[in-house]
Amino acid sequence: MFRIGEFSRIARVSGRLLRYYDSIGLLSPQRVDPATGYRYYTADQLGRLNRVLALKELGLTLDQVARLLEETISVEEIRGMLTLRKAELERSLGEQAARLRHVESRLQQIDEQGRLADYDVVLKPVAAQSFLALRRTFAGMDEAVATLRELARETARQVPIDARGALVVVAHSDFEDEQLDLEIGFVLARSINRRIATTDGRALAIGELPAVDRMATLVRRGPDYQSHLAFGALGLWMDANDYAIAGPGREVFLELPFQRPDQHDTVMEIQFPVARAA
Amino acid sequence: MFRIGEFSRIARVSGRLLRYYDSIGLLSPQRVDPATGYRYYTADQLGRLNRVLALKELGLTLDQVARLLEETISVEEIRGMLTLRKAELERSLGEQAARLRHVESRLQQIDEQGRLADYDVVLKPVAAQSFLALRRTFAGMDEAVATLRELARETARQVPIDARGALVVVAHSDFEDEQLDLEIGFVLARSINRRIATTDGRALAIGELPAVDRMATLVRRGPDYQSHLAFGALGLWMDANDYAIAGPGREVFLELPFQRPDQHDTVMEIQFPVARAA
DNA sequence: CTCCGGTTTGACGCGGCGTCAAAGTCAAGC
DNA sequence: GCTTGACTTTGACGCCGCGTCAAACCGGAG
């Protein structure tokens, strides 16, 4: 019989750990002196302790270790738990590797630019949203901006404020195209009955912005003519982290533009659905 | 200006997180109404929040993120922190991969044996210890066991109990050799002056059991003739986890054998210094 | 009997929030 | 104006696996 100190030296663990394992019923001493509360361990129990430590080393929680050590558990259940753990480890290995790539790409950006990158790309899931919008092709940016401006004005006038969500532009065409296939509208917070139309008679149609579980997002502030910088940053990020565009991008206006005449800066969130590159 | 709920929806984070970041000074709202305590955020702050989230994604602690966002920090310091983080990630990646191999080997053992493996190998660092022992070659196991038995008896008689550590056998030869080159003795808890000798006149010499930072250990209970099972388990473990023997193995007796005539079982810890296989 | 070094229980701390709970605020509808 | 119901505030506890005190008690040697 060893007292806790000697046993902890033999096992090379702390006494605190032994007391903790006792308190959660994972490894109780063979005998506890009822008068003094002293814990007495036997050499045998080192085997059990080692089993606990070995299973813990696999990354299992102490709860899981306890279940694995119950005598009523079947081999299949043990296999199941370990298989589960294996899958989890594989997933987290992938995540760790991705993190490492992220760090490396930030370091590379610092070396190239002499400072921390200007834009930060964040990956988030986005839920589906009801979307009231107008889809058409535009001959150029100027035309698109004019329509955007008009729509911002009209919705502000015609749509109740509590139904009005953010103004969003969805780009269905690549940026290299001559013709811009855009969908311009705003998110509906609740359904409305009113018909909204532009001055040239086109009516906005209700559709849905589909949910995207891996949306690369980036916040940009500044005048329009600098927007290529933000897109460049997004491209770099996807390159460095092995992502590819997986759907039409969106521009979400957080501060409505054109609200005051002196307001040149707009704040928008640029969003792109992405997927792991092959 | 957005209130916390709207801002949290835009940023797709919880309100609790925003309040927490405010409380630790990581991201405070632009304005706080002094009368009501309501927090008001601007679109601009989404940029800062995204920077925080992006850096957190790299696995940095919020403390480190806060330091990275201080304006007084230099590019070199940022580079240093990220480089450090990179090294840490590489280390932990290796650990994760090792864990995965461990899980896979346990699964394989289950498939082969139909149950959880009998022995659990645990890796621990072992400190240097003062060692009073006799080293010689033995013609066979019987001779070695006889000496071990005699030494156990003699030390029990001649050495004060508070100086007596565990009985240890160090194997300097491989198990395949005809001649066994063994060192048999016990750990000294404190220095002693007494001379200890065996009946054939050989004196025990004081030496040192060197420290080993990666010792594979395993607890075995049972009669001597089954010890090959434990060694087999150790071999399997090293095989599966890419370790190789890196020094003489030890057998540490936790329950002194031969103490009572009816005692057949001994409990010992088998130890092997290991290193990553090439 | 006195030491000194064990040992006991108990509490707090860590990191990064999630999850209530109780109390106060806002805007819309009447 | 008053009532709702949705929102917001602060505060507290919980998680996981112990490390790290602190105060009180115990064991064996001299």
Short mmCIF file of N, CA, C and O in Angstrom, two decimals, chain B residues 27-147:
data_model
loop_
_atom_site.label_atom_id
_atom_site.label_comp_id
_atom_site.label_asym_id
_atom_site.label_seq_id
_atom_site.Cartn_x
_atom_site.Cartn_y
_atom_site.Cartn_z
N LEU B 27 -12.82 45.07 -28.37
CA LEU B 27 -13.63 45.81 -29.35
C LEU B 27 -14.75 46.49 -28.60
O LEU B 27 -15.71 45.84 -28.20
N SER B 28 -14.61 47.78 -28.39
CA SER B 28 -15.64 48.52 -27.68
C SER B 28 -16.52 49.24 -28.67
O SER B 28 -16.05 49.69 -29.71
N PRO B 29 -17.82 49.32 -28.37
CA PRO B 29 -18.72 50.02 -29.28
C PRO B 29 -18.30 51.48 -29.43
O PRO B 29 -17.66 52.05 -28.54
N GLN B 30 -18.65 52.03 -30.57
CA GLN B 30 -18.31 53.43 -30.85
C GLN B 30 -18.85 54.33 -29.75
O GLN B 30 -18.19 55.25 -29.30
N ARG B 31 -20.08 54.05 -29.34
CA ARG B 31 -20.73 54.90 -28.38
C ARG B 31 -21.52 54.03 -27.42
O ARG B 31 -22.11 53.02 -27.83
N VAL B 32 -21.52 54.42 -26.16
CA VAL B 32 -22.36 53.76 -25.18
C VAL B 32 -23.25 54.82 -24.56
O VAL B 32 -22.75 55.81 -24.03
N ASP B 33 -24.53 54.62 -24.65
CA ASP B 33 -25.46 55.58 -24.06
C ASP B 33 -25.24 55.60 -22.55
O ASP B 33 -25.43 54.57 -21.89
N PRO B 34 -24.84 56.73 -22.01
CA PRO B 34 -24.53 56.77 -20.57
C PRO B 34 -25.76 56.55 -19.70
O PRO B 34 -25.64 56.06 -18.58
N ALA B 35 -26.92 56.88 -20.22
CA ALA B 35 -28.13 56.73 -19.41
C ALA B 35 -28.56 55.27 -19.33
O ALA B 35 -28.86 54.75 -18.25
N THR B 36 -28.56 54.59 -20.47
CA THR B 36 -29.11 53.23 -20.51
C THR B 36 -28.04 52.15 -20.57
O THR B 36 -28.34 50.98 -20.34
N GLY B 37 -26.83 52.51 -20.94
CA GLY B 37 -25.80 51.50 -21.09
C GLY B 37 -25.85 50.79 -22.43
O GLY B 37 -25.05 49.90 -22.70
N TYR B 38 -26.79 51.13 -23.26
CA TYR B 38 -26.91 50.51 -24.60
C TYR B 38 -25.64 50.74 -25.41
O TYR B 38 -25.07 51.83 -25.41
N ARG B 39 -25.23 49.70 -26.08
CA ARG B 39 -24.03 49.80 -26.93
C ARG B 39 -24.44 50.12 -28.37
O ARG B 39 -25.35 49.49 -28.90
N TYR B 40 -23.72 51.04 -28.98
CA TYR B 40 -23.99 51.37 -30.37
C TYR B 40 -22.74 51.19 -31.21
O TYR B 40 -21.69 51.76 -30.91
N TYR B 41 -22.86 50.34 -32.22
CA TYR B 41 -21.73 50.02 -33.10
C TYR B 41 -21.92 50.67 -34.46
O TYR B 41 -23.06 50.90 -34.89
N THR B 42 -20.83 50.93 -35.15
CA THR B 42 -20.91 51.45 -36.50
C THR B 42 -20.42 50.39 -37.48
O THR B 42 -19.76 49.42 -37.09
N ALA B 43 -20.74 50.59 -38.76
CA ALA B 43 -20.35 49.64 -39.80
C ALA B 43 -18.83 49.50 -39.83
O ALA B 43 -18.29 48.41 -40.04
N ASP B 44 -18.15 50.59 -39.60
CA ASP B 44 -16.69 50.58 -39.56
C ASP B 44 -16.14 49.50 -38.64
O ASP B 44 -15.14 48.86 -38.94
N GLN B 45 -16.80 49.34 -37.51
CA GLN B 45 -16.26 48.44 -36.50
C GLN B 45 -16.31 46.99 -36.94
O GLN B 45 -15.62 46.16 -36.37
N LEU B 46 -17.10 46.73 -37.95
CA LEU B 46 -17.13 45.38 -38.49
C LEU B 46 -15.75 44.99 -39.01
O LEU B 46 -15.34 43.82 -38.93
N GLY B 47 -15.04 45.98 -39.54
CA GLY B 47 -13.68 45.72 -40.02
C GLY B 47 -12.78 45.25 -38.90
O GLY B 47 -12.11 44.23 -39.00
N ARG B 48 -12.83 46.02 -37.80
CA ARG B 48 -12.03 45.64 -36.64
C ARG B 48 -12.43 44.27 -36.13
O ARG B 48 -11.57 43.44 -35.82
N LEU B 49 -13.73 44.04 -36.04
CA LEU B 49 -14.20 42.74 -35.56
C LEU B 49 -13.68 41.62 -36.46
O LEU B 49 -13.21 40.59 -35.97
N ASN B 50 -13.75 41.83 -37.76
CA ASN B 50 -13.27 40.80 -38.67
C ASN B 50 -11.78 40.55 -38.50
O ASN B 50 -11.33 39.41 -38.60
N ARG B 51 -11.05 41.60 -38.21
CA ARG B 51 -9.62 41.40 -37.98
C ARG B 51 -9.41 40.53 -36.74
O ARG B 51 -8.60 39.60 -36.74
N VAL B 52 -10.18 40.82 -35.72
CA VAL B 52 -10.09 40.00 -34.49
C VAL B 52 -10.42 38.55 -34.80
O VAL B 52 -9.68 37.63 -34.43
N LEU B 53 -11.52 38.34 -35.52
CA LEU B 53 -11.94 36.97 -35.81
C LEU B 53 -10.91 36.25 -36.67
O LEU B 53 -10.63 35.07 -36.46
N ALA B 54 -10.33 36.98 -37.63
CA ALA B 54 -9.36 36.36 -38.52
C ALA B 54 -8.12 35.94 -37.73
O ALA B 54 -7.58 34.85 -37.92
N LEU B 55 -7.67 36.81 -36.84
CA LEU B 55 -6.47 36.49 -36.06
C LEU B 55 -6.76 35.36 -35.07
O LEU B 55 -5.92 34.49 -34.82
N LYS B 56 -7.97 35.40 -34.51
CA LYS B 56 -8.35 34.33 -33.60
C LYS B 56 -8.36 32.99 -34.34
O LYS B 56 -7.96 31.96 -33.79
N GLU B 57 -8.79 33.03 -35.58
CA GLU B 57 -8.84 31.82 -36.39
C GLU B 57 -7.46 31.19 -36.56
O GLU B 57 -7.34 30.00 -36.79
N LEU B 58 -6.43 32.00 -36.45
CA LEU B 58 -5.08 31.46 -36.57
C LEU B 58 -4.69 30.70 -35.31
O LEU B 58 -3.61 30.12 -35.25
N GLY B 59 -5.55 30.75 -34.31
CA GLY B 59 -5.26 30.03 -33.08
C GLY B 59 -4.60 30.89 -32.03
O GLY B 59 -4.14 30.39 -31.01
N LEU B 60 -4.53 32.19 -32.28
CA LEU B 60 -3.96 33.09 -31.28
C LEU B 60 -4.95 33.28 -30.14
O LEU B 60 -6.16 33.21 -30.35
N THR B 61 -4.45 33.54 -28.93
CA THR B 61 -5.36 33.85 -27.83
C THR B 61 -5.83 35.29 -28.00
O THR B 61 -5.20 36.08 -28.69
N LEU B 62 -6.93 35.61 -27.34
CA LEU B 62 -7.46 36.97 -27.45
C LEU B 62 -6.46 37.98 -26.90
O LEU B 62 -6.39 39.12 -27.35
N ASP B 63 -5.67 37.57 -25.95
CA ASP B 63 -4.62 38.42 -25.42
C ASP B 63 -3.61 38.77 -26.51
O ASP B 63 -3.22 39.92 -26.66
N GLN B 64 -3.21 37.76 -27.24
CA GLN B 64 -2.26 37.98 -28.32
C GLN B 64 -2.88 38.83 -29.42
O GLN B 64 -2.24 39.73 -29.97
N VAL B 65 -4.14 38.57 -29.73
CA VAL B 65 -4.83 39.36 -30.73
C VAL B 65 -4.83 40.82 -30.31
O VAL B 65 -4.54 41.72 -31.10
N ALA B 66 -5.14 41.06 -29.03
CA ALA B 66 -5.17 42.43 -28.53
C ALA B 66 -3.81 43.09 -28.72
O ALA B 66 -3.72 44.25 -29.15
N ARG B 67 -2.75 42.37 -28.41
CA ARG B 67 -1.41 42.95 -28.59
C ARG B 67 -1.12 43.23 -30.06
O ARG B 67 -0.53 44.25 -30.39
N LEU B 68 -1.56 42.33 -30.91
CA LEU B 68 -1.32 42.54 -32.35
C LEU B 68 -2.06 43.77 -32.87
O LEU B 68 -1.65 44.38 -33.85
N LEU B 69 -3.17 44.12 -32.20
CA LEU B 69 -3.96 45.24 -32.69
C LEU B 69 -3.55 46.58 -32.09
O LEU B 69 -4.03 47.62 -32.51
N GLU B 70 -2.65 46.51 -31.11
CA GLU B 70 -2.18 47.78 -30.55
C GLU B 70 -1.45 48.57 -31.63
O GLU B 70 -0.75 48.02 -32.47
N GLU B 71 -1.61 49.87 -31.57
CA GLU B 71 -1.02 50.69 -32.63
C GLU B 71 0.48 50.85 -32.46
O GLU B 71 1.19 51.20 -33.39
N THR B 72 0.93 50.61 -31.25
CA THR B 72 2.36 50.82 -30.98
C THR B 72 3.22 49.63 -31.39
O THR B 72 4.44 49.68 -31.26
N ILE B 73 2.59 48.60 -31.86
CA ILE B 73 3.37 47.40 -32.17
C ILE B 73 4.04 47.54 -33.54
O ILE B 73 3.48 48.10 -34.47
N SER B 74 5.27 47.04 -33.62
CA SER B 74 6.02 47.17 -34.87
C SER B 74 5.80 45.94 -35.75
O SER B 74 5.35 44.89 -35.29
N VAL B 75 6.13 46.09 -37.01
CA VAL B 75 5.96 44.99 -37.95
C VAL B 75 6.81 43.79 -37.52
O VAL B 75 6.39 42.64 -37.65
N GLU B 76 8.01 44.08 -37.00
CA GLU B 76 8.88 42.98 -36.59
C GLU B 76 8.24 42.19 -35.46
O GLU B 76 8.34 40.96 -35.41
N GLU B 77 7.61 42.89 -34.54
CA GLU B 77 6.96 42.19 -33.44
C GLU B 77 5.82 41.32 -33.95
O GLU B 77 5.63 40.18 -33.50
N ILE B 78 5.07 41.85 -34.88
CA ILE B 78 3.98 41.07 -35.47
C ILE B 78 4.54 39.82 -36.14
O ILE B 78 4.09 38.70 -35.91
N ARG B 79 5.58 40.04 -36.93
CA ARG B 79 6.24 38.92 -37.60
C ARG B 79 6.69 37.88 -36.58
O ARG B 79 6.53 36.67 -36.78
N GLY B 80 7.28 38.37 -35.49
CA GLY B 80 7.77 37.46 -34.46
C GLY B 80 6.65 36.63 -33.86
O GLY B 80 6.76 35.40 -33.73
N MET B 81 5.54 37.29 -33.53
CA MET B 81 4.45 36.55 -32.92
C MET B 81 3.88 35.51 -33.87
O MET B 81 3.56 34.38 -33.47
N LEU B 82 3.75 35.89 -35.12
CA LEU B 82 3.20 34.93 -36.08
C LEU B 82 4.17 33.77 -36.33
O LEU B 82 3.75 32.62 -36.49
N THR B 83 5.45 34.08 -36.36
CA THR B 83 6.44 33.02 -36.56
C THR B 83 6.41 32.04 -35.40
O THR B 83 6.46 30.82 -35.57
N LEU B 84 6.28 32.60 -34.20
CA LEU B 84 6.16 31.76 -33.01
C LEU B 84 4.93 30.86 -33.12
O LEU B 84 4.99 29.65 -32.87
N ARG B 85 3.85 31.49 -33.50
CA ARG B 85 2.61 30.73 -33.63
C ARG B 85 2.76 29.63 -34.67
O ARG B 85 2.24 28.53 -34.52
N LYS B 86 3.48 29.93 -35.73
CA LYS B 86 3.69 28.94 -36.78
C LYS B 86 4.44 27.72 -36.23
O LYS B 86 4.05 26.57 -36.46
N ALA B 87 5.51 28.00 -35.48
CA ALA B 87 6.29 26.90 -34.91
C ALA B 87 5.41 26.04 -33.99
O ALA B 87 5.45 24.81 -34.01
N GLU B 88 4.60 26.73 -33.20
CA GLU B 88 3.73 26.04 -32.26
C GLU B 88 2.74 25.15 -33.02
O GLU B 88 2.48 24.01 -32.62
N LEU B 89 2.22 25.67 -34.09
CA LEU B 89 1.27 24.91 -34.89
C LEU B 89 1.92 23.68 -35.49
O LEU B 89 1.33 22.60 -35.54
N GLU B 90 3.15 23.84 -35.93
CA GLU B 90 3.84 22.70 -36.53
C GLU B 90 4.06 21.61 -35.49
O GLU B 90 3.88 20.42 -35.76
N ARG B 91 4.43 22.02 -34.29
CA ARG B 91 4.61 21.06 -33.23
C ARG B 91 3.31 20.33 -32.93
O ARG B 91 3.25 19.10 -32.87
N SER B 92 2.24 21.10 -32.79
CA SER B 92 0.97 20.49 -32.41
C SER B 92 0.42 19.62 -33.54
O SER B 92 -0.27 18.64 -33.29
N LEU B 93 0.75 19.98 -34.76
CA LEU B 93 0.36 19.13 -35.89
C LEU B 93 1.00 17.76 -35.75
O LEU B 93 0.36 16.73 -35.95
N GLY B 94 2.29 17.77 -35.39
CA GLY B 94 2.99 16.50 -35.19
C GLY B 94 2.34 15.69 -34.09
O GLY B 94 2.12 14.48 -34.24
N GLU B 95 2.00 16.36 -33.00
CA GLU B 95 1.35 15.67 -31.88
C GLU B 95 0.02 15.05 -32.30
O GLU B 95 -0.27 13.91 -31.95
N GLN B 96 -0.75 15.83 -33.02
CA GLN B 96 -2.05 15.34 -33.48
C GLN B 96 -1.88 14.12 -34.35
O GLN B 96 -2.63 13.15 -34.23
N ALA B 97 -0.90 14.18 -35.23
CA ALA B 97 -0.66 13.05 -36.12
C ALA B 97 -0.28 11.82 -35.31
O ALA B 97 -0.73 10.71 -35.59
N ALA B 98 0.54 12.04 -34.27
CA ALA B 98 0.93 10.92 -33.41
C ALA B 98 -0.29 10.34 -32.72
O ALA B 98 -0.46 9.12 -32.64
N ARG B 99 -1.14 11.20 -32.21
CA ARG B 99 -2.36 10.76 -31.54
C ARG B 99 -3.20 9.91 -32.50
O ARG B 99 -3.73 8.87 -32.13
N LEU B 100 -3.29 10.39 -33.74
CA LEU B 100 -4.08 9.65 -34.72
C LEU B 100 -3.50 8.26 -34.93
O LEU B 100 -4.24 7.27 -34.99
N ARG B 101 -2.18 8.17 -35.01
CA ARG B 101 -1.56 6.85 -35.17
C ARG B 101 -1.87 5.97 -33.96
O ARG B 101 -2.13 4.77 -34.11
N HIS B 102 -1.83 6.57 -32.77
CA HIS B 102 -2.16 5.80 -31.56
C HIS B 102 -3.57 5.23 -31.65
O HIS B 102 -3.79 4.06 -31.37
N VAL B 103 -4.52 6.08 -32.02
CA VAL B 103 -5.90 5.62 -32.12
C VAL B 103 -6.00 4.49 -33.13
O VAL B 103 -6.64 3.46 -32.89
N GLU B 104 -5.36 4.67 -34.26
CA GLU B 104 -5.44 3.64 -35.30
C GLU B 104 -4.83 2.33 -34.82
O GLU B 104 -5.36 1.25 -35.11
N SER B 105 -3.75 2.42 -34.06
CA SER B 105 -3.14 1.18 -33.61
C SER B 105 -4.02 0.48 -32.57
O SER B 105 -4.10 -0.74 -32.53
N ARG B 106 -4.71 1.28 -31.74
CA ARG B 106 -5.62 0.66 -30.79
C ARG B 106 -6.76 -0.03 -31.53
O ARG B 106 -7.19 -1.14 -31.16
N LEU B 107 -7.26 0.61 -32.56
CA LEU B 107 -8.34 0.01 -33.33
C LEU B 107 -7.88 -1.30 -33.97
O LEU B 107 -8.60 -2.30 -33.97
N GLN B 108 -6.67 -1.27 -34.47
CA GLN B 108 -6.15 -2.47 -35.12
C GLN B 108 -6.00 -3.61 -34.10
O GLN B 108 -6.33 -4.75 -34.37
N GLN B 109 -5.52 -3.23 -32.91
CA GLN B 109 -5.38 -4.24 -31.86
C GLN B 109 -6.72 -4.85 -31.52
O GLN B 109 -6.83 -6.05 -31.29
N ILE B 110 -7.75 -4.01 -31.48
CA ILE B 110 -9.09 -4.52 -31.18
C ILE B 110 -9.52 -5.51 -32.25
O ILE B 110 -10.05 -6.59 -31.96
N ASP B 111 -9.26 -5.16 -33.49
CA ASP B 111 -9.67 -6.06 -34.58
C ASP B 111 -8.92 -7.38 -34.52
O ASP B 111 -9.47 -8.43 -34.86
N GLU B 112 -7.68 -7.32 -34.11
CA GLU B 112 -6.88 -8.54 -34.09
C GLU B 112 -7.17 -9.40 -32.87
O GLU B 112 -7.16 -10.62 -32.94
N GLN B 113 -7.38 -8.76 -31.73
CA GLN B 113 -7.50 -9.50 -30.49
C GLN B 113 -8.94 -9.66 -30.01
O GLN B 113 -9.21 -10.40 -29.07
N GLY B 114 -9.85 -8.93 -30.62
CA GLY B 114 -11.23 -9.04 -30.20
C GLY B 114 -11.53 -8.33 -28.89
O GLY B 114 -12.60 -8.47 -28.32
N ARG B 115 -10.58 -7.56 -28.39
CA ARG B 115 -10.82 -6.80 -27.16
C ARG B 115 -9.77 -5.70 -27.02
O ARG B 115 -8.81 -5.67 -27.78
N LEU B 116 -9.99 -4.84 -26.04
CA LEU B 116 -9.03 -3.78 -25.80
C LEU B 116 -7.71 -4.42 -25.34
O LEU B 116 -7.72 -5.40 -24.60
N ALA B 117 -6.62 -3.88 -25.82
CA ALA B 117 -5.31 -4.47 -25.52
C ALA B 117 -5.11 -4.64 -24.01
O ALA B 117 -5.63 -3.87 -23.20
N ASP B 118 -4.35 -5.67 -23.65
CA ASP B 118 -4.14 -5.98 -22.24
C ASP B 118 -3.25 -4.96 -21.54
O ASP B 118 -3.41 -4.67 -20.37
N TYR B 119 -2.28 -4.49 -22.28
CA TYR B 119 -1.30 -3.61 -21.64
C TYR B 119 -1.37 -2.21 -22.22
O TYR B 119 -1.65 -2.02 -23.40
N ASP B 120 -1.11 -1.25 -21.37
CA ASP B 120 -1.14 0.13 -21.81
C ASP B 120 0.23 0.74 -21.65
O ASP B 120 0.79 0.79 -20.55
N VAL B 121 0.76 1.20 -22.75
CA VAL B 121 2.07 1.82 -22.74
C VAL B 121 1.90 3.32 -22.57
O VAL B 121 1.07 3.94 -23.23
N VAL B 122 2.65 3.87 -21.65
CA VAL B 122 2.58 5.31 -21.39
C VAL B 122 3.98 5.90 -21.48
O VAL B 122 4.94 5.30 -20.99
N LEU B 123 4.06 7.04 -22.11
CA LEU B 123 5.34 7.70 -22.29
C LEU B 123 5.53 8.74 -21.19
O LEU B 123 4.67 9.59 -20.99
N LYS B 124 6.65 8.66 -20.46
CA LYS B 124 6.86 9.61 -19.37
C LYS B 124 8.33 9.98 -19.29
O LYS B 124 9.19 9.17 -19.65
N PRO B 125 8.64 11.13 -18.80
CA PRO B 125 10.04 11.46 -18.52
C PRO B 125 10.42 10.86 -17.17
O PRO B 125 9.60 10.78 -16.27
N VAL B 126 11.65 10.42 -17.06
CA VAL B 126 12.13 9.84 -15.80
C VAL B 126 13.39 10.60 -15.38
O VAL B 126 14.29 10.80 -16.19
N ALA B 127 13.44 10.99 -14.14
CA ALA B 127 14.60 11.74 -13.64
C ALA B 127 15.75 10.80 -13.30
O ALA B 127 15.56 9.59 -13.13
N ALA B 128 16.95 11.36 -13.21
CA ALA B 128 18.12 10.57 -12.82
C ALA B 128 17.96 10.13 -11.36
O ALA B 128 17.34 10.83 -10.56
N GLN B 129 18.49 8.94 -11.06
CA GLN B 129 18.38 8.45 -9.69
C GLN B 129 19.68 7.80 -9.27
O GLN B 129 20.37 7.19 -10.08
N SER B 130 19.97 7.94 -8.01
CA SER B 130 21.14 7.26 -7.47
C SER B 130 20.81 5.78 -7.34
O SER B 130 19.72 5.40 -6.91
N PHE B 131 21.79 4.93 -7.71
CA PHE B 131 21.49 3.52 -7.88
C PHE B 131 22.60 2.68 -7.26
O PHE B 131 23.78 2.82 -7.62
N LEU B 132 22.26 1.84 -6.33
CA LEU B 132 23.24 0.96 -5.70
C LEU B 132 23.03 -0.44 -6.26
O LEU B 132 22.02 -1.09 -5.98
N ALA B 133 24.01 -0.91 -7.04
CA ALA B 133 23.74 -2.14 -7.80
C ALA B 133 24.98 -2.97 -8.06
O ALA B 133 26.11 -2.53 -7.86
N LEU B 134 24.70 -4.16 -8.51
CA LEU B 134 25.72 -5.13 -8.85
C LEU B 134 25.58 -5.45 -10.33
O LEU B 134 24.50 -5.79 -10.80
N ARG B 135 26.69 -5.30 -11.07
CA ARG B 135 26.59 -5.61 -12.49
C ARG B 135 27.46 -6.81 -12.84
O ARG B 135 28.64 -6.83 -12.51
N ARG B 136 26.89 -7.78 -13.48
CA ARG B 136 27.65 -8.94 -13.92
C ARG B 136 26.87 -9.67 -15.01
O ARG B 136 25.73 -9.32 -15.30
N THR B 137 27.51 -10.66 -15.56
CA THR B 137 26.82 -11.45 -16.56
C THR B 137 26.31 -12.73 -15.93
O THR B 137 26.95 -13.29 -15.03
N PHE B 138 25.13 -13.13 -16.42
CA PHE B 138 24.53 -14.34 -15.90
C PHE B 138 24.40 -15.34 -17.03
O PHE B 138 24.18 -14.96 -18.18
N ALA B 139 24.53 -16.63 -16.65
CA ALA B 139 24.47 -17.65 -17.68
C ALA B 139 23.02 -17.93 -18.09
O ALA B 139 22.73 -18.40 -19.18
N GLY B 140 22.08 -17.58 -17.23
CA GLY B 140 20.68 -17.84 -17.57
C GLY B 140 19.76 -17.12 -16.61
O GLY B 140 20.21 -16.52 -15.61
N MET B 141 18.49 -17.21 -16.89
CA MET B 141 17.52 -16.51 -16.07
C MET B 141 17.52 -17.01 -14.63
O MET B 141 17.37 -16.24 -13.68
N ASP B 142 17.69 -18.33 -14.46
CA ASP B 142 17.62 -18.90 -13.10
C ASP B 142 18.65 -18.27 -12.21
O ASP B 142 18.37 -17.88 -11.06
N GLU B 143 19.86 -18.13 -12.76
CA GLU B 143 20.94 -17.55 -11.99
C GLU B 143 20.60 -16.10 -11.62
O GLU B 143 20.81 -15.65 -10.49
N ALA B 144 20.06 -15.39 -12.57
CA ALA B 144 19.71 -13.99 -12.34
C ALA B 144 18.63 -13.87 -11.27
O ALA B 144 18.73 -13.04 -10.35
N VAL B 145 17.63 -14.74 -11.37
CA VAL B 145 16.54 -14.69 -10.40
C VAL B 145 17.06 -14.99 -9.00
O VAL B 145 16.66 -14.36 -8.02
N ALA B 146 17.99 -15.93 -8.93
CA ALA B 146 18.55 -16.27 -7.62
C ALA B 146 19.25 -15.06 -7.01
O ALA B 146 19.08 -14.75 -5.83
N THR B 147 20.03 -14.38 -7.81
CA THR B 147 20.74 -13.19 -7.33
C THR B 147 19.77 -12.08 -6.92
O THR B 147 19.93 -11.43 -5.89
#
